[in-house]
Amino acid sequence: VSPAVKYLNAYTGTVLLRCRKDSYRLLCSALPFVRCLESRAQRYPCFLNTLHVGGTIRTCQKFLIQYNRTQLLRLLQNCTNEEERQCIQKSLLSCSLTEEQSPSGDEEEDDGTE
């Protein structure tokens, strides 16, 4: 099967796994049985659940963006008071992504290769 971890976010508990097309069903059926991960002689309890199966990494990334938006809206709807809502909104606004410019100052075109 040889799955490969392509993305891991410890804060959201999200893992993006890549495997061969002919073995994705086997991987999806095995994931719920994983109860802990081991690294450097330490065990970490976990629960793995399949949220989405996509044909490409890009479609999986698009799904993750939409999924995180939905989860954020649920989080904001479950706020009990305005102070909690403002705290969440403030923490979101403090997060920003900036694009790095190439040394020549021109943006590189995305040709789909990594």
Tab-separated table of N, CA and C in Angstrom:
chain	number	residue	atom	x	y	z
A	1	VAL	N	0.837	-1.182	0.000
A	1	VAL	CA	0.000	0.000	0.000
A	1	VAL	C	0.880	1.243	0.000
A	2	SER	N	1.888	1.299	0.824
A	2	SER	CA	2.868	2.374	0.958
A	2	SER	C	2.266	3.774	0.907
A	3	PRO	N	1.439	4.132	1.908
A	3	PRO	CA	0.918	5.495	1.938
A	3	PRO	C	2.029	6.481	2.306
A	4	ALA	N	1.884	7.716	1.859
A	4	ALA	CA	2.846	8.767	2.165
A	4	ALA	C	2.099	9.962	2.728
A	5	VAL	N	2.618	10.543	3.796
A	5	VAL	CA	2.020	11.731	4.387
A	5	VAL	C	2.451	12.934	3.560
A	6	LYS	N	1.479	13.654	2.991
A	6	LYS	CA	1.759	14.832	2.184
A	6	LYS	C	1.537	16.118	2.960
A	7	TYR	N	0.696	16.079	3.985
A	7	TYR	CA	0.381	17.267	4.768
A	7	TYR	C	-0.024	16.814	6.153
A	8	LEU	N	0.446	17.529	7.171
A	8	LEU	CA	0.101	17.227	8.553
A	8	LEU	C	-0.061	18.533	9.293
A	9	ASN	N	-1.195	18.710	9.951
A	9	ASN	CA	-1.442	19.891	10.756
A	9	ASN	C	-1.850	19.415	12.137
A	10	ALA	N	-0.949	19.557	13.096
A	10	ALA	CA	-1.206	19.081	14.448
A	10	ALA	C	-2.276	19.912	15.144
A	11	TYR	N	-2.437	21.179	14.766
A	11	TYR	CA	-3.425	22.043	15.399
A	11	TYR	C	-4.849	21.658	15.013
A	12	THR	N	-5.067	21.308	13.755
A	12	THR	CA	-6.409	20.922	13.315
A	12	THR	C	-6.603	19.411	13.325
A	13	GLY	N	-5.520	18.666	13.503
A	13	GLY	CA	-5.628	17.208	13.500
A	13	GLY	C	-5.894	16.642	12.128
A	14	THR	N	-5.385	17.314	11.109
A	14	THR	CA	-5.634	16.909	9.732
A	14	THR	C	-4.373	16.306	9.117
A	15	VAL	N	-4.555	15.180	8.448
A	15	VAL	CA	-3.457	14.527	7.744
A	15	VAL	C	-3.918	14.255	6.324
A	16	LEU	N	-3.062	14.585	5.376
A	16	LEU	CA	-3.343	14.298	3.970
A	16	LEU	C	-2.421	13.162	3.554
A	17	LEU	N	-3.027	12.013	3.246
A	17	LEU	CA	-2.261	10.824	2.866
A	17	LEU	C	-2.365	10.606	1.361
A	18	ARG	N	-1.293	10.116	0.801
A	18	ARG	CA	-1.286	9.779	-0.620
A	18	ARG	C	-0.972	8.293	-0.757
A	19	CYS	N	-1.718	7.611	-1.618
A	19	CYS	CA	-1.453	6.198	-1.878
A	19	CYS	C	-1.812	5.902	-3.332
A	20	ARG	N	-1.486	4.708	-3.753
A	20	ARG	CA	-1.807	4.297	-5.124
A	20	ARG	C	-3.316	4.163	-5.278
A	21	LYS	N	-3.781	4.419	-6.489
A	21	LYS	CA	-5.210	4.391	-6.770
A	21	LYS	C	-5.832	3.025	-6.500
A	22	ASP	N	-5.102	1.968	-6.798
A	22	ASP	CA	-5.657	0.632	-6.624
A	22	ASP	C	-5.697	0.168	-5.166
A	23	SER	N	-5.120	0.933	-4.239
A	23	SER	CA	-5.118	0.490	-2.847
A	23	SER	C	-5.795	1.476	-1.895
A	24	TYR	N	-6.510	2.478	-2.415
A	24	TYR	CA	-7.118	3.458	-1.516
A	24	TYR	C	-8.225	2.855	-0.663
A	25	ARG	N	-8.956	1.864	-1.195
A	25	ARG	CA	-10.018	1.233	-0.401
A	25	ARG	C	-9.447	0.464	0.780
A	26	LEU	N	-8.345	-0.205	0.559
A	26	LEU	CA	-7.681	-0.924	1.644
A	26	LEU	C	-7.212	0.046	2.721
A	27	LEU	N	-6.630	1.165	2.309
A	27	LEU	CA	-6.158	2.167	3.265
A	27	LEU	C	-7.330	2.765	4.045
A	28	CYS	N	-8.399	3.126	3.350
A	28	CYS	CA	-9.568	3.704	4.025
A	28	CYS	C	-10.192	2.743	5.025
A	29	SER	N	-10.189	1.458	4.719
A	29	SER	CA	-10.772	0.490	5.651
A	29	SER	C	-9.845	0.197	6.825
A	30	ALA	N	-8.548	0.422	6.661
A	30	ALA	CA	-7.599	0.152	7.743
A	30	ALA	C	-7.441	1.335	8.706
A	31	LEU	N	-7.664	2.553	8.240
A	31	LEU	CA	-7.429	3.738	9.069
A	31	LEU	C	-8.201	3.755	10.390
A	32	PRO	N	-9.478	3.367	10.437
A	32	PRO	CA	-10.187	3.411	11.728
A	32	PRO	C	-9.612	2.475	12.787
A	33	PHE	N	-8.796	1.514	12.384
A	33	PHE	CA	-8.223	0.580	13.351
A	33	PHE	C	-6.920	1.091	13.969
A	34	VAL	N	-6.395	2.178	13.469
A	34	VAL	CA	-5.178	2.763	14.034
A	34	VAL	C	-5.569	3.485	15.321
A	35	ARG	N	-4.945	3.102	16.412
A	35	ARG	CA	-5.264	3.687	17.720
A	35	ARG	C	-4.152	4.564	18.277
A	36	CYS	N	-2.921	4.375	17.808
A	36	CYS	CA	-1.823	5.212	18.281
A	36	CYS	C	-0.711	5.231	17.237
A	37	LEU	N	0.057	6.304	17.271
A	37	LEU	CA	1.220	6.445	16.409
A	37	LEU	C	2.453	6.458	17.287
A	38	GLU	N	3.515	5.861	16.801
A	38	GLU	CA	4.735	5.764	17.596
A	38	GLU	C	5.876	6.454	16.868
A	39	SER	N	6.614	7.272	17.629
A	39	SER	CA	7.755	7.969	17.081
A	39	SER	C	8.770	8.188	18.184
A	40	ARG	N	10.001	7.790	17.928
A	40	ARG	CA	11.102	7.965	18.885
A	40	ARG	C	10.753	7.400	20.261
A	41	ALA	N	10.223	6.206	20.261
A	41	ALA	CA	9.874	5.467	21.477
A	41	ALA	C	8.771	6.136	22.282
A	42	GLN	N	7.998	7.015	21.674
A	42	GLN	CA	6.839	7.608	22.338
A	42	GLN	C	5.584	7.227	21.565
A	43	ARG	N	4.527	6.992	22.302
A	43	ARG	CA	3.259	6.622	21.689
A	43	ARG	C	2.276	7.774	21.822
A	44	TYR	N	1.580	8.064	20.719
A	44	TYR	CA	0.598	9.134	20.687
A	44	TYR	C	-0.761	8.539	20.337
A	45	PRO	N	-1.725	8.614	21.246
A	45	PRO	CA	-3.050	8.085	20.920
A	45	PRO	C	-3.699	8.931	19.834
A	46	CYS	N	-4.441	8.279	18.944
A	46	CYS	CA	-5.082	9.005	17.855
A	46	CYS	C	-6.295	8.223	17.359
A	47	PHE	N	-7.056	8.889	16.523
A	47	PHE	CA	-8.188	8.279	15.836
A	47	PHE	C	-8.183	8.831	14.422
A	48	LEU	N	-8.105	7.980	13.430
A	48	LEU	CA	-8.043	8.413	12.039
A	48	LEU	C	-9.376	8.128	11.355
A	49	ASN	N	-9.897	9.138	10.679
A	49	ASN	CA	-11.188	9.051	10.021
A	49	ASN	C	-11.044	9.626	8.616
A	50	THR	N	-11.602	8.977	7.624
A	50	THR	CA	-11.530	9.464	6.246
A	50	THR	C	-12.605	10.519	6.018
A	51	LEU	N	-12.179	11.717	5.630
A	51	LEU	CA	-13.111	12.794	5.320
A	51	LEU	C	-13.390	12.893	3.829
A	52	HIS	N	-12.376	12.608	3.009
A	52	HIS	CA	-12.511	12.817	1.570
A	52	HIS	C	-11.502	11.931	0.845
A	53	VAL	N	-11.904	11.424	-0.298
A	53	VAL	CA	-10.994	10.697	-1.182
A	53	VAL	C	-11.013	11.437	-2.511
A	54	GLY	N	-9.846	11.891	-2.948
A	54	GLY	CA	-9.765	12.658	-4.187
A	54	GLY	C	-8.773	12.048	-5.143
A	55	GLY	N	-8.880	12.450	-6.385
A	55	GLY	CA	-8.001	11.920	-7.421
A	55	GLY	C	-6.650	12.601	-7.470
A	56	THR	N	-6.581	13.862	-7.000
A	56	THR	CA	-5.318	14.591	-7.028
A	56	THR	C	-5.107	15.294	-5.691
A	57	ILE	N	-3.867	15.670	-5.442
A	57	ILE	CA	-3.550	16.420	-4.229
A	57	ILE	C	-4.294	17.756	-4.246
A	58	ARG	N	-4.385	18.372	-5.413
A	58	ARG	CA	-5.048	19.679	-5.527
A	58	ARG	C	-6.526	19.603	-5.145
A	59	THR	N	-7.231	18.567	-5.578
A	59	THR	CA	-8.642	18.456	-5.207
A	59	THR	C	-8.781	18.222	-3.710
A	60	CYS	N	-7.856	17.497	-3.125
A	60	CYS	CA	-7.881	17.283	-1.677
A	60	CYS	C	-7.611	18.589	-0.927
A	61	GLN	N	-6.696	19.404	-1.441
A	61	GLN	CA	-6.426	20.708	-0.830
A	61	GLN	C	-7.658	21.601	-0.916
A	62	LYS	N	-8.338	21.587	-2.054
A	62	LYS	CA	-9.560	22.383	-2.194
A	62	LYS	C	-10.619	21.917	-1.192
A	63	PHE	N	-10.736	20.606	-1.032
A	63	PHE	CA	-11.688	20.082	-0.062
A	63	PHE	C	-11.323	20.547	1.342
A	64	LEU	N	-10.034	20.494	1.700
A	64	LEU	CA	-9.605	20.912	3.036
A	64	LEU	C	-9.926	22.381	3.301
A	65	ILE	N	-9.752	23.225	2.301
A	65	ILE	CA	-10.087	24.641	2.463
A	65	ILE	C	-11.571	24.799	2.761
A	66	GLN	N	-12.411	24.138	1.978
A	66	GLN	CA	-13.853	24.226	2.189
A	66	GLN	C	-14.249	23.618	3.529
A	67	TYR	N	-13.653	22.510	3.903
A	67	TYR	CA	-13.947	21.855	5.174
A	67	TYR	C	-13.581	22.764	6.350
A	68	ASN	N	-12.403	23.407	6.273
A	68	ASN	CA	-11.984	24.305	7.350
A	68	ASN	C	-12.891	25.520	7.451
A	69	ARG	N	-13.374	26.031	6.320
A	69	ARG	CA	-14.334	27.139	6.352
A	69	ARG	C	-15.616	26.724	7.062
A	70	THR	N	-16.097	25.549	6.732
A	70	THR	CA	-17.319	25.049	7.355
A	70	THR	C	-17.134	24.879	8.857
A	71	GLN	N	-16.000	24.320	9.254
A	71	GLN	CA	-15.725	24.126	10.678
A	71	GLN	C	-15.626	25.462	11.398
A	72	LEU	N	-15.037	26.462	10.748
A	72	LEU	CA	-14.924	27.786	11.344
A	72	LEU	C	-16.296	28.411	11.547
A	73	LEU	N	-17.173	28.285	10.553
A	73	LEU	CA	-18.533	28.806	10.704
A	73	LEU	C	-19.268	28.120	11.849
A	74	ARG	N	-19.079	26.824	11.989
A	74	ARG	CA	-19.700	26.099	13.110
A	74	ARG	C	-19.158	26.602	14.433
A	75	LEU	N	-17.858	26.851	14.478
A	75	LEU	CA	-17.238	27.352	15.699
A	75	LEU	C	-17.814	28.713	16.069
A	76	LEU	N	-17.957	29.594	15.086
A	76	LEU	CA	-18.501	30.922	15.357
A	76	LEU	C	-19.967	30.862	15.769
A	77	GLN	N	-20.730	29.941	15.199
A	77	GLN	CA	-22.144	29.805	15.564
A	77	GLN	C	-22.320	29.266	16.974
A	78	ASN	N	-21.346	28.511	17.448
A	78	ASN	CA	-21.449	27.928	18.789
A	78	ASN	C	-20.893	28.825	19.883
A	79	CYS	N	-20.488	30.022	19.546
A	79	CYS	CA	-19.998	30.962	20.559
A	79	CYS	C	-21.148	31.338	21.488
A	80	THR	N	-20.856	31.368	22.773
A	80	THR	CA	-21.904	31.667	23.744
A	80	THR	C	-22.067	33.161	23.986
A	81	ASN	N	-21.019	33.937	23.711
A	81	ASN	CA	-21.145	35.381	23.897
A	81	ASN	C	-20.306	36.118	22.845
A	82	GLU	N	-20.481	37.408	22.810
A	82	GLU	CA	-19.802	38.233	21.815
A	82	GLU	C	-18.293	38.278	22.051
A	83	GLU	N	-17.882	38.154	23.310
A	83	GLU	CA	-16.452	38.181	23.631
A	83	GLU	C	-15.716	37.002	22.984
A	84	GLU	N	-16.306	35.816	23.045
A	84	GLU	CA	-15.709	34.639	22.406
A	84	GLU	C	-15.611	34.840	20.894
A	85	ARG	N	-16.678	35.361	20.308
A	85	ARG	CA	-16.709	35.593	18.863
A	85	ARG	C	-15.623	36.580	18.453
A	86	GLN	N	-15.476	37.658	19.184
A	86	GLN	CA	-14.458	38.659	18.866
A	86	GLN	C	-13.055	38.106	19.050
A	87	CYS	N	-12.862	37.245	20.048
A	87	CYS	CA	-11.554	36.627	20.274
A	87	CYS	C	-11.172	35.736	19.085
A	88	ILE	N	-12.123	34.959	18.601
A	88	ILE	CA	-11.865	34.087	17.451
A	88	ILE	C	-11.584	34.917	16.209
A	89	GLN	N	-12.390	35.944	15.982
A	89	GLN	CA	-12.191	36.798	14.816
A	89	GLN	C	-10.853	37.521	14.878
A	90	LYS	N	-10.460	37.960	16.061
A	90	LYS	CA	-9.178	38.650	16.226
A	90	LYS	C	-8.015	37.709	15.923
A	91	SER	N	-8.105	36.469	16.402
A	91	SER	CA	-7.027	35.511	16.137
A	91	SER	C	-6.946	35.164	14.653
A	92	LEU	N	-8.091	35.139	13.969
A	92	LEU	CA	-8.082	34.878	12.532
A	92	LEU	C	-7.476	36.034	11.756
A	93	LEU	N	-7.799	37.245	12.150
A	93	LEU	CA	-7.265	38.409	11.456
A	93	LEU	C	-5.772	38.577	11.683
A	94	SER	N	-5.263	38.037	12.785
A	94	SER	CA	-3.831	38.146	13.046
A	94	SER	C	-3.026	37.170	12.196
A	95	CYS	N	-3.707	36.185	11.618
A	95	CYS	CA	-3.046	35.228	10.735
A	95	CYS	C	-3.100	35.765	9.310
A	96	SER	N	-1.964	35.853	8.676
A	96	SER	CA	-1.951	36.297	7.290
A	96	SER	C	-0.832	35.612	6.543
A	97	LEU	N	-1.073	35.381	5.282
A	97	LEU	CA	-0.072	34.779	4.408
A	97	LEU	C	0.480	35.860	3.507
A	98	THR	N	1.785	35.868	3.349
A	98	THR	CA	2.395	36.809	2.429
A	98	THR	C	3.157	36.026	1.391
A	99	GLU	N	3.080	36.477	0.148
A	99	GLU	CA	3.804	35.810	-0.922
A	99	GLU	C	5.237	36.293	-0.932
A	100	GLU	N	6.148	35.358	-1.135
A	100	GLU	CA	7.547	35.717	-1.266
A	100	GLU	C	7.833	36.043	-2.716
A	101	GLN	N	8.544	37.116	-2.943
A	101	GLN	CA	8.921	37.493	-4.296
A	101	GLN	C	10.169	36.736	-4.697
A	102	SER	N	10.253	36.379	-5.968
A	102	SER	CA	11.456	35.726	-6.469
A	102	SER	C	12.585	36.751	-6.476
A	103	PRO	N	13.848	36.310	-6.494
A	103	PRO	CA	14.972	37.244	-6.442
A	103	PRO	C	14.940	38.312	-7.530
A	104	SER	N	14.387	38.001	-8.706
A	104	SER	CA	14.337	38.976	-9.786
A	104	SER	C	13.166	39.934	-9.637
A	105	GLY	N	12.266	39.628	-8.681
A	105	GLY	CA	11.112	40.484	-8.473
A	105	GLY	C	9.907	40.056	-9.294
A	106	ASP	N	10.092	39.162	-10.233
A	106	ASP	CA	8.986	38.674	-11.043
A	106	ASP	C	8.372	37.452	-10.394
A	107	GLU	N	7.060	37.310	-10.545
A	107	GLU	CA	6.416	36.117	-10.025
A	107	GLU	C	6.623	34.973	-11.005
A	108	GLU	N	6.898	33.803	-10.452
A	108	GLU	CA	7.089	32.641	-11.291
A	108	GLU	C	5.746	32.067	-11.681
A	109	GLU	N	5.669	31.558	-12.896
A	109	GLU	CA	4.428	30.944	-13.337
A	109	GLU	C	4.334	29.548	-12.764
A	110	ASP	N	3.129	29.128	-12.443
A	110	ASP	CA	2.883	27.811	-11.894
A	110	ASP	C	2.638	26.855	-13.049
A	111	ASP	N	3.617	25.985	-13.307
A	111	ASP	CA	3.452	25.049	-14.421
A	111	ASP	C	2.968	23.686	-13.952
A	112	GLY	N	2.605	23.572	-12.662
A	112	GLY	CA	2.040	22.336	-12.154
A	112	GLY	C	3.077	21.319	-11.702
A	113	THR	N	4.356	21.654	-11.766
A	113	THR	CA	5.371	20.709	-11.313
A	113	THR	C	5.888	21.144	-9.954
A	114	GLU	N	6.304	20.154	-9.168
A	114	GLU	CA	6.835	20.446	-7.833
A	114	GLU	C	8.208	19.836	-7.696
